[in-house]
Amino acid sequence: MIQVKDQIYHLGLRDWELKSFHGNELSTHRGSSYNSYLIKDEKTVLVDAVWQPHAKDYMRILEEEVGIDNIDYIIINHSEPDHSGALVDILEKRPDIPIYCSVKGVETIRKQFHKDWNFRPVKTGDTLKTGKYELMFVEMTMIHWPDSMMTFVKGPNVLLSNDAFGQHFAGASIFADEVDECEIWQEAIKYYAMILTPFSALIKKKISEVLELNLPIEMIAPSHGVIWRKDPLRIVEKYAQWADNYDEGYVSIIYDTMYDATKRMANAIANGLESEGVLAKQFNSSLHDMSDLVTDIFKSKGIIVGSCTVNNGYLRSIAALIGEIKGHKFKNKVGAAFGSYGWSGEAHKNIHKDLEDAGIKMVHDPVSAKYQPEGPELDACFQMGREFANHIK
Ligand code: FEO
């Protein structure tokens, strides 16, 4: 158990081995953590639990450090299994403990565990006195589940923010200011890109609402990764930027290829972009980690996507990529399509249409090359890069 601030403690678990999250949807190169917190006031309050595979270790820590019999209240800010899994183990021993959660939280916990525990539904502004401290609840509906909320501890002024402001990261310290912050920021933006992008409009609104509450936030303690102890509002400011049609100005050229014809087209397009002073990155989607690729799309101003034609369509890694783009509902990104073909030649046209359907503003006609591209076809790719660059500029 590590002291966070005053009478607030971290008793979560760092998962050093975790390589993927949400099944295998989200890569976690630096592991993760499930941060559970303990408030030791006149009342003893547990805030969020851990994922079921870690329940045994968690229960041992709880028994040794706290004693299950000593817990007065449990707060579940969000009932996704990575925070609620170990509830079953705790409540098997003490089914009477009141569980504070949002109204939607009651519904989602019931539907996941099929138990009728001692629920105390709360909404924004509701408070719970624990002794010296008072807890205030703030609903975070659809950021990122219907039940999500945060708990602000008045007194030490710590915001227990659950998923918001978190990162999938296991570090030597639980505090951001004691680890390599480059790693933290990489993981924080990836977390936002992969989990929160579709909710950006809500996040923008919610950040304003939370700031209007004028909470004297001295620390932000999320449920994954490190705690923002020094200058904690840095991560809130970043969220405000990320929620607001964020990009870093470069173009991602993403392709899949069989015999390098489409790859050679990608190179020529990149040369065209760079000749106009626009920076470009190239990714072979069949070789690249999909979560990292989505993060690069999040940071890109534009995307140019290519595949050779196979079976009257495009290659499977491009199909997966377009699915991700559609699901993440990226806003304010421009795009174009390209690809080589042998005879029927559908890939570049289908990519163009499917990106448009996914909400990307297509700013160039698709470019194609029959079998291996040569002079005029590579020139057309170069020219596409130049024209795309001018749209970006
Ligand atoms: Fe970390 Fe949405 O659960």
XYZ file of C-alpha atoms in Angstrom, residues 11-343:
333
model
C -3.377 -0.489 -3.302
C -3.645 -1.380 -6.942
C -1.587 -3.853 -8.889
C 0.938 -3.232 -11.605
C 0.588 -5.752 -14.427
C 4.085 -5.948 -15.910
C 3.248 -8.804 -18.286
C 0.126 -7.407 -19.953
C 0.624 -7.237 -23.717
C -2.944 -6.510 -24.799
C -6.139 -5.099 -23.342
C -9.825 -5.266 -24.281
C -9.159 -8.844 -25.378
C -6.510 -8.381 -28.029
C -7.815 -5.074 -29.391
C -5.386 -2.704 -27.715
C -1.646 -3.343 -27.499
C -0.061 -2.509 -24.139
C 3.689 -2.482 -24.782
C 4.442 -1.122 -21.328
C 1.986 -3.260 -19.327
C -0.700 -1.565 -17.257
C -1.967 -1.151 -13.737
C -5.327 -1.422 -12.008
C -5.293 1.353 -9.459
C -7.528 0.793 -6.497
C -7.514 3.460 -3.782
C -8.185 3.398 -0.087
C -9.409 6.386 1.908
C -8.623 5.867 5.591
C -10.748 8.485 7.290
C -13.160 7.858 10.191
C -14.791 5.634 7.608
C -12.675 3.305 5.462
C -13.554 3.602 1.792
C -12.360 1.464 -1.081
C -12.465 3.162 -4.486
C -12.526 0.799 -7.463
C -11.145 -2.725 -7.440
C -9.061 -4.753 -9.912
C -9.507 -7.213 -12.760
C -10.568 -10.738 -11.814
C -7.281 -12.491 -12.805
C -5.571 -10.393 -10.099
C -8.283 -10.854 -7.476
C -6.317 -13.357 -5.375
C -3.306 -11.039 -4.958
C -5.596 -8.082 -4.391
C -7.590 -9.869 -1.692
C -4.368 -10.841 0.097
C -3.238 -7.184 0.093
C -6.686 -6.027 1.241
C -6.764 -8.515 4.102
C -3.203 -7.737 5.223
C -3.318 -3.967 4.877
C -6.958 -3.129 5.576
C -9.011 -6.122 6.657
C -12.191 -6.782 4.674
C -14.203 -6.413 7.891
C -12.969 -2.833 8.243
C -14.307 -1.582 4.887
C -17.285 0.752 5.384
C -18.050 1.757 1.800
C -17.030 0.784 -1.722
C -17.131 3.237 -4.600
C -17.201 1.845 -8.118
C -16.530 4.731 -10.483
C -16.885 2.432 -13.488
C -18.014 -1.156 -13.696
C -15.903 -2.462 -16.577
C -14.417 -5.776 -15.377
C -10.883 -4.364 -15.096
C -12.143 -2.297 -12.126
C -15.026 -4.363 -10.831
C -13.827 -7.949 -11.302
C -12.632 -8.448 -7.716
C -15.912 -7.096 -6.287
C -17.265 -10.647 -6.266
C -14.428 -11.783 -4.002
C -14.892 -8.900 -1.573
C -18.676 -9.168 -1.436
C -18.607 -12.916 -1.001
C -17.110 -12.142 2.405
C -19.075 -8.961 3.118
C -22.239 -8.726 0.976
C -23.547 -5.912 3.205
C -20.968 -3.269 2.171
C -22.737 -0.297 0.517
C -21.603 0.212 -3.088
C -21.719 3.808 -4.317
C -21.931 4.061 -8.101
C -23.921 5.894 -10.765
C -27.496 4.878 -11.591
C -26.193 3.230 -14.766
C -23.510 1.586 -12.643
C -26.182 -0.260 -10.666
C -27.599 -1.603 -13.913
C -24.238 -2.623 -15.415
C -22.955 -4.249 -12.216
C -26.202 -6.209 -11.885
C -26.049 -7.341 -15.507
C -22.438 -8.438 -15.199
C -22.527 -10.217 -11.842
C -26.239 -11.014 -11.448
C -26.171 -10.079 -7.774
C -28.421 -7.712 -5.890
C -25.865 -6.072 -3.656
C -26.338 -3.026 -1.400
C -26.279 -0.342 -4.105
C -26.352 3.392 -3.347
C -26.806 5.186 -6.680
C -25.361 8.734 -6.889
C -25.332 11.587 -9.380
C -23.187 14.665 -10.028
C -22.929 16.855 -6.936
C -23.958 14.142 -4.451
C -21.606 13.882 -1.495
C -20.586 11.349 1.101
C -19.020 12.400 4.403
C -16.295 10.027 5.565
C -15.120 11.931 8.669
C -12.692 14.775 8.013
C -13.158 14.340 4.299
C -16.135 14.647 2.027
C -16.412 12.826 -1.290
C -18.169 14.415 -4.241
C -19.298 12.429 -7.261
C -19.120 13.664 -10.860
C -20.839 11.660 -13.601
C -18.789 11.067 -16.757
C -21.554 9.463 -18.824
C -20.155 7.775 -21.966
C -16.572 8.687 -21.088
C -16.305 5.936 -21.886
C -19.185 3.761 -20.597
C -22.727 4.876 -19.654
C -21.882 4.302 -15.976
C -18.540 6.149 -15.769
C -18.018 8.712 -13.009
C -15.239 10.325 -10.957
C -14.885 10.907 -7.216
C -13.354 14.079 -5.803
C -11.949 13.850 -2.266
C -12.436 17.249 -0.598
C -9.722 17.922 1.932
C -6.696 16.376 0.219
C -8.301 17.578 -3.036
C -7.550 14.456 -5.016
C -9.604 13.612 -8.094
C -10.025 9.851 -8.459
C -10.740 9.970 -12.170
C -10.995 6.270 -13.076
C -10.249 5.704 -16.814
C -10.084 9.422 -17.647
C -6.473 10.728 -17.712
C -5.080 7.180 -17.446
C -2.477 5.296 -19.410
C -1.676 1.634 -19.897
C 1.669 1.752 -18.141
C 3.418 -0.171 -15.390
C 6.254 1.891 -13.958
C 8.773 1.813 -11.136
C 6.825 4.602 -9.432
C 3.088 5.275 -9.256
C 3.732 9.022 -9.758
C 4.190 10.671 -13.165
C 6.985 12.907 -11.865
C 9.105 9.894 -10.870
C 9.092 8.032 -14.197
C 10.134 8.805 -17.790
C 7.473 11.304 -18.815
C 8.129 10.717 -22.543
C 6.821 7.192 -22.041
C 3.827 8.468 -20.062
C 2.770 10.954 -22.707
C 3.106 8.325 -25.459
C 0.846 6.011 -23.489
C -1.609 8.767 -22.498
C -2.192 9.857 -26.104
C -2.467 6.229 -27.264
C -5.036 5.602 -24.506
C -7.022 8.648 -25.625
C -6.752 7.748 -29.330
C -7.797 4.127 -28.842
C -10.473 4.465 -26.168
C -11.781 8.012 -26.097
C -11.636 9.409 -29.664
C -15.290 8.578 -30.488
C -16.394 10.570 -27.421
C -14.349 13.720 -28.098
C -17.380 16.014 -28.391
C -18.661 14.817 -24.997
C -15.199 15.119 -23.458
C -14.867 18.719 -24.604
C -18.180 19.550 -22.950
C -17.414 17.575 -19.818
C -14.025 19.248 -19.299
C -15.739 22.664 -19.332
C -18.374 21.390 -16.886
C -15.748 20.003 -14.502
C -13.651 23.188 -14.656
C -16.795 25.216 -13.882
C -17.178 23.257 -10.640
C -13.978 25.075 -9.535
C -12.696 22.053 -7.664
C -9.308 22.849 -6.092
C -7.673 19.803 -7.739
C -4.231 19.113 -6.268
C -3.746 15.643 -7.700
C -5.379 13.448 -10.337
C -5.296 9.732 -9.658
C -6.625 7.602 -12.531
C -7.332 3.895 -12.474
C -4.579 2.978 -14.947
C -0.965 4.106 -15.019
C 0.570 6.905 -13.021
C -0.852 9.606 -10.769
C -0.552 13.242 -11.889
C 0.951 14.821 -8.774
C 2.952 17.804 -10.079
C 0.914 20.347 -12.007
C -1.971 17.859 -12.445
C -4.031 20.026 -14.773
C -1.448 19.396 -17.537
C -3.297 16.225 -18.465
C -6.666 18.023 -18.416
C -5.274 20.661 -20.784
C -3.981 17.893 -23.066
C -7.421 16.245 -23.067
C -8.951 19.584 -24.057
C -6.524 19.740 -27.017
C -6.980 16.099 -27.991
C -10.775 16.472 -27.912
C -10.643 19.427 -30.269
C -9.919 18.021 -33.777
C -6.321 17.353 -32.777
C -3.510 16.763 -35.267
C 0.243 17.241 -35.449
C 0.294 18.327 -39.085
C 1.861 15.277 -40.769
C 0.456 12.788 -43.253
C 0.343 9.025 -42.716
C 0.650 6.935 -45.854
C -0.685 3.508 -44.986
C -0.537 0.643 -47.450
C -0.467 -3.093 -47.857
C 1.370 -4.656 -50.754
C 2.070 -8.024 -52.413
C 4.970 -7.427 -54.800
C 5.972 -3.906 -53.709
C 4.089 -2.130 -56.535
C 1.801 -0.336 -54.030
C 4.784 0.258 -51.731
C 6.659 1.970 -54.589
C 3.602 4.150 -55.186
C 3.611 5.061 -51.469
C 7.255 6.147 -51.742
C 6.487 8.376 -54.721
C 3.503 9.951 -52.903
C 5.729 10.619 -49.876
C 8.310 12.309 -52.128
C 5.546 14.531 -53.542
C 4.378 15.539 -50.044
C 7.922 16.238 -48.878
C 8.704 18.276 -52.004
C 6.018 20.674 -50.741
C 7.399 20.700 -47.214
C 4.739 18.440 -45.658
C 6.077 15.683 -43.417
C 4.986 12.108 -44.101
C 5.278 8.771 -42.370
C 4.856 5.428 -44.150
C 3.315 2.313 -42.612
C 2.821 -1.147 -44.007
C -0.412 -1.986 -42.190
C 0.218 -5.737 -42.345
C 3.458 -5.307 -40.382
C 2.491 -2.543 -37.993
C 0.771 -2.741 -34.620
C -2.856 -1.660 -35.221
C -3.216 0.313 -31.958
C -0.034 2.269 -32.702
C -1.309 2.867 -36.215
C -4.624 4.242 -34.912
C -2.606 6.540 -32.631
C -0.657 7.817 -35.645
C -3.908 8.407 -37.533
C -5.172 10.366 -34.508
C -2.050 12.564 -34.751
C -2.179 12.927 -38.557
C -3.661 15.816 -40.475
C -4.267 13.547 -43.449
C -4.158 9.870 -44.398
C -3.400 8.349 -47.779
C -4.355 4.695 -47.911
C -3.364 2.112 -50.529
C -3.657 -1.541 -51.397
C -3.239 -3.707 -54.431
C -6.418 -5.361 -55.691
C -7.112 -8.919 -54.597
C -10.346 -10.847 -55.183
C -12.031 -7.643 -56.427
C -11.236 -5.815 -53.195
C -8.352 -4.760 -50.963
C -6.007 -6.643 -48.664
C -7.212 -7.710 -45.215
C -4.988 -5.398 -43.141
C -6.500 -2.427 -45.003
C -9.996 -3.805 -44.313
C -9.134 -3.930 -40.589
C -7.696 -0.420 -40.743
C -10.790 1.046 -42.403
C -12.925 -0.666 -39.743
C -10.864 1.068 -37.057
C -11.140 4.449 -38.801
C -14.911 4.076 -39.026
C -15.240 3.043 -35.373
C -13.083 5.844 -34.023
C -15.152 8.515 -35.829
C -12.143 10.703 -36.600
C -13.084 14.302 -37.348
C -11.456 16.878 -39.576
C -9.038 14.535 -41.370
C -8.474 14.575 -45.119
C -7.681 11.520 -47.206
C -6.889 9.938 -50.538
C -6.569 6.400 -51.928
C -4.210 4.576 -54.242
C -3.226 1.064 -55.312
C -1.809 -1.230 -57.954
C -3.767 -3.892 -59.802
C -3.411 -6.577 -62.460
C -6.739 -6.745 -64.273
